[in-house]
Short mmCIF file of C-alpha atoms and ligand atoms in Angstrom, two decimals:
data_model
loop_
_atom_site.label_atom_id
_atom_site.label_comp_id
_atom_site.label_asym_id
_atom_site.label_seq_id
_atom_site.Cartn_x
_atom_site.Cartn_y
_atom_site.Cartn_z
CA MET A 1 -31.35 -14.97 26.39
CA ALA A 2 -27.14 -14.17 27.66
CA GLU A 3 -25.59 -10.65 28.14
CA PRO A 4 -24.82 -8.67 25.03
CA LEU A 5 -21.09 -8.99 24.36
CA LEU A 6 -21.03 -5.71 22.23
CA THR A 7 -23.36 -2.80 22.09
CA VAL A 8 -23.80 0.31 20.33
CA GLU A 9 -25.12 3.07 20.81
CA GLY A 10 -25.76 6.33 18.51
CA LEU A 11 -23.03 5.42 16.39
CA LYS A 12 -22.06 7.91 13.67
CA LYS A 13 -19.71 8.51 11.09
CA TYR A 14 -19.07 11.79 9.09
CA TYR A 15 -16.64 12.49 6.67
CA PRO A 16 -16.16 16.06 5.46
CA ILE A 17 -16.60 17.51 2.09
CA GLU A 18 -14.00 19.63 1.46
CA GLY A 19 -14.71 22.34 -1.28
CA GLY A 20 -13.35 25.68 -3.04
CA VAL A 21 -9.79 27.16 -2.86
CA TRP A 22 -9.33 27.01 0.70
CA ARG A 23 -10.27 23.44 0.84
CA LYS A 24 -13.02 24.19 3.68
CA THR A 25 -15.57 21.95 4.78
CA ILE A 26 -18.70 22.53 3.09
CA GLY A 27 -20.80 19.05 4.04
CA TYR A 28 -20.68 15.93 5.67
CA VAL A 29 -21.42 12.62 4.17
CA LYS A 30 -23.14 11.02 6.48
CA ALA A 31 -21.69 6.81 6.11
CA VAL A 32 -23.48 6.24 9.86
CA ASP A 33 -25.99 8.31 11.08
CA GLY A 34 -27.22 7.19 14.68
CA VAL A 35 -26.78 3.31 14.63
CA SER A 36 -27.74 1.17 17.70
CA PHE A 37 -27.96 -1.91 18.19
CA GLU A 38 -26.83 -5.14 20.61
CA VAL A 39 -25.29 -8.48 19.47
CA PHE A 40 -25.17 -10.97 22.17
CA LYS A 41 -22.89 -13.23 23.47
CA GLY A 42 -23.07 -16.39 21.34
CA GLU A 43 -24.92 -15.30 18.27
CA THR A 44 -24.77 -14.03 14.76
CA PHE A 45 -25.75 -10.41 14.23
CA GLY A 46 -26.74 -9.93 10.46
CA LEU A 47 -26.13 -6.24 9.21
CA VAL A 48 -27.58 -6.00 5.62
CA GLY A 49 -28.43 -3.11 2.95
CA GLU A 50 -27.70 -1.64 -0.37
CA SER A 51 -23.80 -0.83 -1.31
CA GLY A 52 -23.58 2.29 0.65
CA CYS A 53 -25.90 2.26 3.55
CA GLY A 54 -22.99 2.60 5.60
CA LYS A 55 -22.78 -1.70 6.59
CA SER A 56 -18.40 -1.26 6.51
CA THR A 57 -18.73 1.82 7.70
CA THR A 58 -20.67 0.90 11.12
CA GLY A 59 -18.26 -2.15 11.14
CA ARG A 60 -14.57 -0.34 11.19
CA ALA A 61 -15.99 2.61 13.10
CA LEU A 62 -17.26 0.07 16.29
CA MET A 63 -13.85 -1.14 16.35
CA ARG A 64 -12.30 2.02 15.59
CA LEU A 65 -10.44 1.13 12.88
CA ILE A 66 -11.81 4.29 11.74
CA GLU A 67 -12.69 6.75 14.35
CA PRO A 68 -16.25 7.44 14.95
CA THR A 69 -17.54 10.87 14.76
CA GLU A 70 -20.11 10.16 17.59
CA GLY A 71 -21.67 7.31 19.68
CA ARG A 72 -20.29 4.84 22.26
CA VAL A 73 -19.54 1.53 21.63
CA VAL A 74 -19.51 -1.02 24.72
CA PHE A 75 -17.50 -4.80 23.87
CA ALA A 76 -17.66 -7.39 26.85
CA GLY A 77 -17.74 -4.06 29.78
CA GLN A 78 -15.87 -2.15 28.54
CA ASP A 79 -15.84 1.24 26.57
CA ILE A 80 -13.95 1.59 23.43
CA THR A 81 -14.76 4.61 22.32
CA ALA A 82 -12.85 5.34 25.80
CA LEU A 83 -9.67 3.91 25.63
CA ASP A 84 -6.33 5.08 24.88
CA LYS A 85 -4.02 3.90 21.67
CA ARG A 86 -2.49 0.86 24.27
CA MET A 87 -5.36 -0.45 25.20
CA LEU A 88 -7.24 -0.54 22.24
CA ARG A 89 -4.63 -2.94 20.44
CA LYS A 90 -4.73 -4.78 23.62
CA LEU A 91 -8.32 -5.25 22.71
CA ARG A 92 -7.97 -5.14 19.23
CA LYS A 93 -6.92 -9.11 19.91
CA ASP A 94 -10.91 -9.85 20.99
CA ILE A 95 -12.23 -8.25 17.61
CA GLN A 96 -11.73 -9.96 14.53
CA MET A 97 -12.59 -8.99 11.18
CA ILE A 98 -12.65 -10.85 7.65
CA PHE A 99 -13.02 -9.13 4.56
CA GLN A 100 -14.95 -9.77 1.44
CA ASP A 101 -11.88 -10.16 -1.06
CA PRO A 102 -9.90 -12.77 -0.43
CA PHE A 103 -7.61 -12.11 -2.76
CA ALA A 104 -6.69 -8.49 -2.00
CA SER A 105 -6.95 -9.12 2.13
CA LEU A 106 -3.81 -11.79 2.11
CA ASN A 107 -0.15 -9.98 1.68
CA PRO A 108 1.02 -11.86 -1.91
CA ARG A 109 4.76 -11.83 -0.60
CA GLN A 110 3.68 -13.95 2.86
CA THR A 111 3.60 -17.44 2.91
CA VAL A 112 0.42 -18.58 4.49
CA GLY A 113 1.90 -19.73 7.38
CA GLN A 114 3.81 -16.24 8.23
CA ILE A 115 -0.07 -14.46 7.30
CA ILE A 116 -1.44 -16.89 9.51
CA GLU A 117 1.29 -16.08 12.35
CA GLU A 118 1.06 -12.31 11.82
CA PRO A 119 -1.79 -12.01 14.70
CA MET A 120 -0.32 -13.87 16.71
CA ILE A 121 3.38 -12.14 16.74
CA VAL A 122 1.21 -8.87 16.95
CA HIS A 123 -0.14 -9.68 20.01
CA LYS A 124 2.93 -11.25 21.63
CA ILE A 125 1.35 -15.03 21.69
CA GLY A 126 3.46 -18.19 22.74
CA THR A 127 7.31 -19.05 21.14
CA LYS A 128 7.96 -19.72 17.43
CA ALA A 129 7.44 -23.41 18.68
CA GLU A 130 4.30 -23.03 20.19
CA ARG A 131 3.09 -20.84 16.86
CA LYS A 132 4.24 -22.84 14.52
CA LYS A 133 2.24 -25.94 15.88
CA ARG A 134 -0.98 -23.25 16.63
CA VAL A 135 -0.75 -22.48 12.31
CA ARG A 136 -0.91 -26.45 11.00
CA GLU A 137 -3.72 -26.67 13.68
CA LEU A 138 -5.18 -23.89 11.94
CA LEU A 139 -5.21 -24.58 8.58
CA GLU A 140 -6.50 -28.26 9.92
CA VAL A 141 -9.28 -26.15 11.84
CA VAL A 142 -10.71 -24.50 8.37
CA GLY A 143 -10.74 -27.38 6.23
CA LEU A 144 -6.68 -27.36 4.76
CA SER A 145 -4.22 -29.47 4.97
CA SER A 146 -1.15 -28.24 7.19
CA ALA A 147 0.77 -28.58 4.82
CA TYR A 148 -0.05 -25.82 2.55
CA ALA A 149 1.77 -23.40 5.14
CA ASP A 150 4.79 -22.85 3.32
CA ARG A 151 3.19 -21.77 0.10
CA TYR A 152 1.83 -18.70 -0.96
CA PRO A 153 -1.48 -17.04 -1.31
CA HIS A 154 -1.89 -16.93 -5.36
CA GLN A 155 -1.26 -20.73 -5.19
CA PHE A 156 -4.56 -21.14 -3.50
CA SER A 157 -8.88 -20.70 -5.46
CA GLY A 158 -10.81 -17.86 -3.42
CA GLY A 159 -12.27 -20.32 -1.42
CA GLN A 160 -9.64 -21.54 0.12
CA ARG A 161 -7.75 -18.04 0.06
CA GLN A 162 -11.12 -17.12 2.46
CA ARG A 163 -10.53 -19.83 4.60
CA ILE A 164 -6.96 -18.55 5.24
CA GLY A 165 -8.46 -15.72 6.01
CA ILE A 166 -10.57 -16.92 8.46
CA ALA A 167 -7.37 -18.87 9.93
CA ARG A 168 -5.84 -15.88 10.88
CA ALA A 169 -8.46 -14.55 12.23
CA LEU A 170 -8.76 -17.11 14.78
CA ALA A 171 -5.47 -17.15 15.78
CA VAL A 172 -5.41 -15.02 18.47
CA ASP A 173 -8.94 -16.36 19.59
CA PRO A 174 -11.16 -13.82 19.02
CA LYS A 175 -14.46 -13.20 21.27
CA LEU A 176 -15.87 -11.39 18.32
CA ILE A 177 -15.36 -11.86 14.64
CA ILE A 178 -16.63 -9.26 12.44
CA ALA A 179 -17.43 -10.46 9.13
CA ASP A 180 -17.68 -7.94 6.01
CA GLU A 181 -19.96 -9.82 3.10
CA PRO A 182 -17.38 -12.81 3.75
CA ILE A 183 -18.53 -14.81 0.89
CA SER A 184 -20.18 -12.12 -1.65
CA ALA A 185 -16.87 -12.35 -3.67
CA LEU A 186 -16.31 -16.20 -4.08
CA ASP A 187 -18.44 -18.86 -6.46
CA VAL A 188 -22.31 -19.27 -5.71
CA SER A 189 -21.03 -23.31 -5.01
CA ILE A 190 -17.93 -22.38 -2.89
CA GLN A 191 -20.79 -19.39 -0.39
CA SER A 192 -22.58 -22.37 1.00
CA GLN A 193 -19.06 -24.57 1.89
CA VAL A 194 -17.35 -20.98 3.56
CA LEU A 195 -21.03 -20.52 5.10
CA ASN A 196 -20.97 -23.67 6.82
CA LEU A 197 -17.50 -23.83 8.28
CA LEU A 198 -18.49 -19.86 9.77
CA GLN A 199 -21.21 -22.05 11.58
CA ASP A 200 -19.52 -24.71 12.52
CA LEU A 201 -16.52 -22.30 13.89
CA GLN A 202 -19.11 -20.74 15.81
CA GLU A 203 -20.59 -24.09 17.37
CA ALA A 204 -16.79 -25.05 18.18
CA PHE A 205 -15.44 -22.14 19.88
CA GLY A 206 -18.45 -19.94 20.64
CA LEU A 207 -17.84 -17.09 18.86
CA THR A 208 -19.89 -14.09 18.48
CA PHE A 209 -20.70 -13.16 14.89
CA LEU A 210 -21.19 -9.32 13.08
CA PHE A 211 -21.93 -10.93 9.83
CA ILE A 212 -22.15 -8.22 7.09
CA ALA A 213 -24.14 -8.78 3.93
CA HIS A 214 -25.93 -7.03 0.94
CA ASP A 215 -29.39 -8.79 0.97
CA LEU A 216 -31.11 -10.74 3.44
CA SER A 217 -31.34 -14.80 1.93
CA ALA A 218 -27.52 -14.55 1.85
CA VAL A 219 -27.35 -14.65 6.01
CA HIS A 220 -30.97 -15.54 7.06
CA HIS A 221 -30.31 -19.21 7.87
CA PHE A 222 -26.60 -17.93 9.80
CA ALA A 223 -28.08 -14.94 11.67
CA ASP A 224 -30.01 -15.21 14.71
CA ARG A 225 -31.24 -11.71 14.30
CA VAL A 226 -30.67 -9.30 11.57
CA GLY A 227 -30.21 -5.23 11.34
CA VAL A 228 -31.90 -3.24 8.35
CA MET A 229 -29.87 -0.69 6.74
CA TYR A 230 -30.95 2.04 5.01
CA LEU A 231 -28.78 5.35 4.31
CA GLY A 232 -26.71 5.49 7.56
CA ARG A 233 -29.68 4.42 10.12
CA LEU A 234 -31.40 0.87 10.80
CA VAL A 235 -34.03 0.29 9.72
CA GLU A 236 -35.70 -2.40 11.13
CA VAL A 237 -33.89 -5.46 13.29
CA ALA A 238 -35.73 -8.31 14.12
CA GLU A 239 -35.05 -12.22 14.53
CA SER A 240 -33.92 -13.47 11.33
CA ASP A 241 -36.81 -15.77 10.82
CA ARG A 242 -39.37 -13.47 11.71
CA LEU A 243 -37.74 -10.65 9.77
CA TYR A 244 -37.74 -13.28 6.47
CA ALA A 245 -41.39 -14.24 7.04
CA SER A 246 -43.08 -11.26 7.78
CA PRO A 247 -40.95 -8.00 7.23
CA LYS A 248 -41.93 -4.80 8.59
CA HIS A 249 -40.11 -1.64 6.52
CA PRO A 250 -41.26 -0.71 3.23
CA TYR A 251 -37.62 -1.22 2.23
CA THR A 252 -36.97 -4.40 4.02
CA LYS A 253 -39.37 -6.02 1.64
CA ALA A 254 -38.37 -4.43 -1.08
CA LEU A 255 -34.97 -5.60 -0.19
CA LEU A 256 -36.24 -9.34 -0.09
CA ALA A 257 -38.67 -8.39 -3.37
CA SER A 258 -35.32 -7.94 -5.04
CA VAL A 259 -33.65 -11.02 -4.33
CA PRO A 260 -34.64 -14.03 -6.63
CA VAL A 261 -35.12 -16.57 -3.59
CA PRO A 262 -35.70 -20.26 -4.88
CA ASP A 263 -38.17 -20.35 -1.90
CA PRO A 264 -41.27 -22.30 -2.06
CA ASP A 265 -42.66 -20.43 0.76
CA TYR A 266 -41.49 -16.97 0.64
CA LYS A 267 -44.54 -14.76 -1.02
CA SER A 268 -43.06 -11.23 -1.63
CA GLU A 269 -45.42 -8.49 -1.05
CA GLY A 270 -42.96 -5.77 -1.29
CA GLU A 271 -42.72 -3.64 -4.63
CA VAL A 272 -38.75 -4.23 -6.32
CA LEU A 273 -36.89 -0.95 -5.15
CA GLN A 274 -37.51 1.46 -7.63
CA GLY A 275 -34.11 4.48 -8.60
CA ASP A 276 -30.83 4.37 -6.19
CA VAL A 277 -29.91 4.95 -3.14
CA PRO A 278 -29.41 8.87 -2.30
CA ASN A 279 -26.60 10.80 -1.76
CA PRO A 280 -25.81 10.28 2.13
CA ALA A 281 -24.35 14.15 1.84
CA ASP A 282 -27.97 15.26 1.35
CA PRO A 283 -30.57 12.58 2.34
CA PRO A 284 -33.76 13.10 1.95
CA SER A 285 -35.96 15.27 4.48
CA GLY A 286 -38.63 13.00 6.98
CA CYS A 287 -38.10 9.32 6.29
CA ALA A 288 -34.56 8.84 4.12
CA PHE A 289 -36.58 6.14 2.52
CA HIS A 290 -39.38 8.49 1.32
CA PRO A 291 -39.04 9.38 -2.14
CA ARG A 292 -38.56 5.44 -3.05
CA CYS A 293 -41.46 4.52 -1.33
CA PRO A 294 -44.83 3.46 -2.36
CA PHE A 295 -46.68 4.39 0.80
CA ALA A 296 -45.31 7.44 1.69
CA THR A 297 -47.29 10.40 2.99
CA ASP A 298 -46.60 14.20 3.75
CA HIS A 299 -45.47 13.21 7.38
CA CYS A 300 -42.53 10.79 5.89
CA ARG A 301 -41.47 13.58 4.04
CA ARG A 302 -41.23 15.75 6.64
CA VAL A 303 -40.65 13.89 10.04
CA ARG A 304 -38.10 11.33 10.84
CA PRO A 305 -39.50 8.01 11.88
CA GLU A 306 -37.69 6.39 15.25
CA LEU A 307 -36.35 3.09 15.40
CA LYS A 308 -39.27 1.60 18.13
CA THR A 309 -40.57 -1.59 19.43
CA VAL A 310 -43.78 -2.66 17.49
CA GLU A 311 -43.77 -5.79 18.31
CA GLU A 312 -41.98 -8.33 20.79
CA GLU A 313 -37.66 -8.17 19.58
CA HIS A 314 -39.15 -6.47 16.47
CA ARG A 315 -38.06 -2.81 15.89
CA VAL A 316 -39.28 -0.56 13.30
CA ALA A 317 -38.37 3.08 12.25
CA CYS A 318 -41.45 3.47 9.87
CA HIS A 319 -44.78 5.45 10.99
CA LEU A 320 -46.74 3.18 9.05
CA TYR A 321 -46.09 1.36 11.97
CA ALA A 322 -46.46 4.25 14.41
N1 ATP B 1 -13.15 7.84 3.25
C1 ATP B 1 -14.46 8.28 3.02
N2 ATP B 1 -14.42 9.33 3.12
C2 ATP B 1 -15.82 9.64 2.34
N3 ATP B 1 -16.62 8.80 2.32
C3 ATP B 1 -17.02 7.65 2.48
C4 ATP B 1 -15.32 7.07 3.03
N4 ATP B 1 -15.38 5.73 3.03
C5 ATP B 1 -16.79 5.49 2.65
N5 ATP B 1 -17.61 6.89 2.33
C6 ATP B 1 -18.91 6.86 2.35
O1 ATP B 1 -19.63 6.66 3.06
C7 ATP B 1 -21.13 5.75 2.69
C8 ATP B 1 -20.75 4.49 3.37
O2 ATP B 1 -19.67 3.75 2.90
P1 ATP B 1 -19.77 2.29 3.07
O3 ATP B 1 -18.59 1.55 2.85
O4 ATP B 1 -19.84 1.85 4.94
O5 ATP B 1 -20.61 1.39 2.67
P2 ATP B 1 -21.85 -0.07 2.86
O6 ATP B 1 -22.90 -0.32 3.36
O7 ATP B 1 -20.53 -0.85 2.93
O8 ATP B 1 -21.18 -0.65 0.92
P3 ATP B 1 -21.65 -1.58 0.08
O9 ATP B 1 -21.97 -3.12 0.41
O10 ATP B 1 -21.00 -1.36 -0.99
O11 ATP B 1 -19.81 -2.30 0.53
C9 ATP B 1 -21.37 5.53 0.82
O12 ATP B 1 -21.65 6.79 0.40
C10 ATP B 1 -19.41 5.96 0.73
O13 ATP B 1 -19.19 6.70 -0.30
MG1 MG B 2 -19.23 -2.79 2.29
#
């Protein structure tokens, strides 16, 4: 396989919890608690898990939109965690984000043209005329009319706005796009259109994606490999088809079972998830999934399982596969 474009090693993000009249730190929300994975050039790596498991925090911390508490992130041979502010700004051109909410992520007072042009201005790309031309090209690349440049975001539907957000991300020729639930706020009928667009763009421009989603079915067809997160940690990483066809971690099985899949080949063997995600400020002992796991033993309650390779290209953090 190609070389990794992105390597994340032991990434942690702890948010302090303050309490008492002196506002002393009395604990930490361990939003991301030691996550390691790599994303290869040209691939799509899916990051999935229930709400609150730390997917967005992982995506933001790895590009230092929020400062990680610990860990190392290497992007295209550069240690992001060691960069100063100026170098980091330069690097931000290569990593762009697409957000979940196409209504909140576009400035309502800017025209579509201004929105798409802005990252080019920030990174000092082209002359004004060149940028205007590029804006028109980008609109067409994402399947919109170049005449829309003078309109405002409110004049567009959710799917069209997401296309505008995609055009803005593409404006600076990024190498990696972090797409944080880019389709989950859209009508189901629009979701696959936007997904297809992303896939076409990946092929056309050799893009690499970190694709964040709630459930596996949303990323199955698009992602090459998938990492499943639970309470700030990765519990399973495998090639997408393999993960879908033979999930190993009881949490992954449950995630698959909890989604109605219109797929006659898919036979669920997991129990549907019971209960809620535990509080990341006070995670369960041992394996964090043990209170919800039908196979939990005493060992699971005491010892935290590490992410281990159990089959080729298939890593699982579960004592059942020790
Ligand atoms: N600024 C913050 N301060 C304190 N806790 C935070 C902060 N941001 C996130 N958290 C907590 O960190 C945990 C992980 O949040 P995160 O947004 O990364 O989850 P997520 O997997 O993206 O969830 P969702 O699917 O709902 O988007 C949650 O418990 C959240 O409440
Ligand atoms: Mg999120």
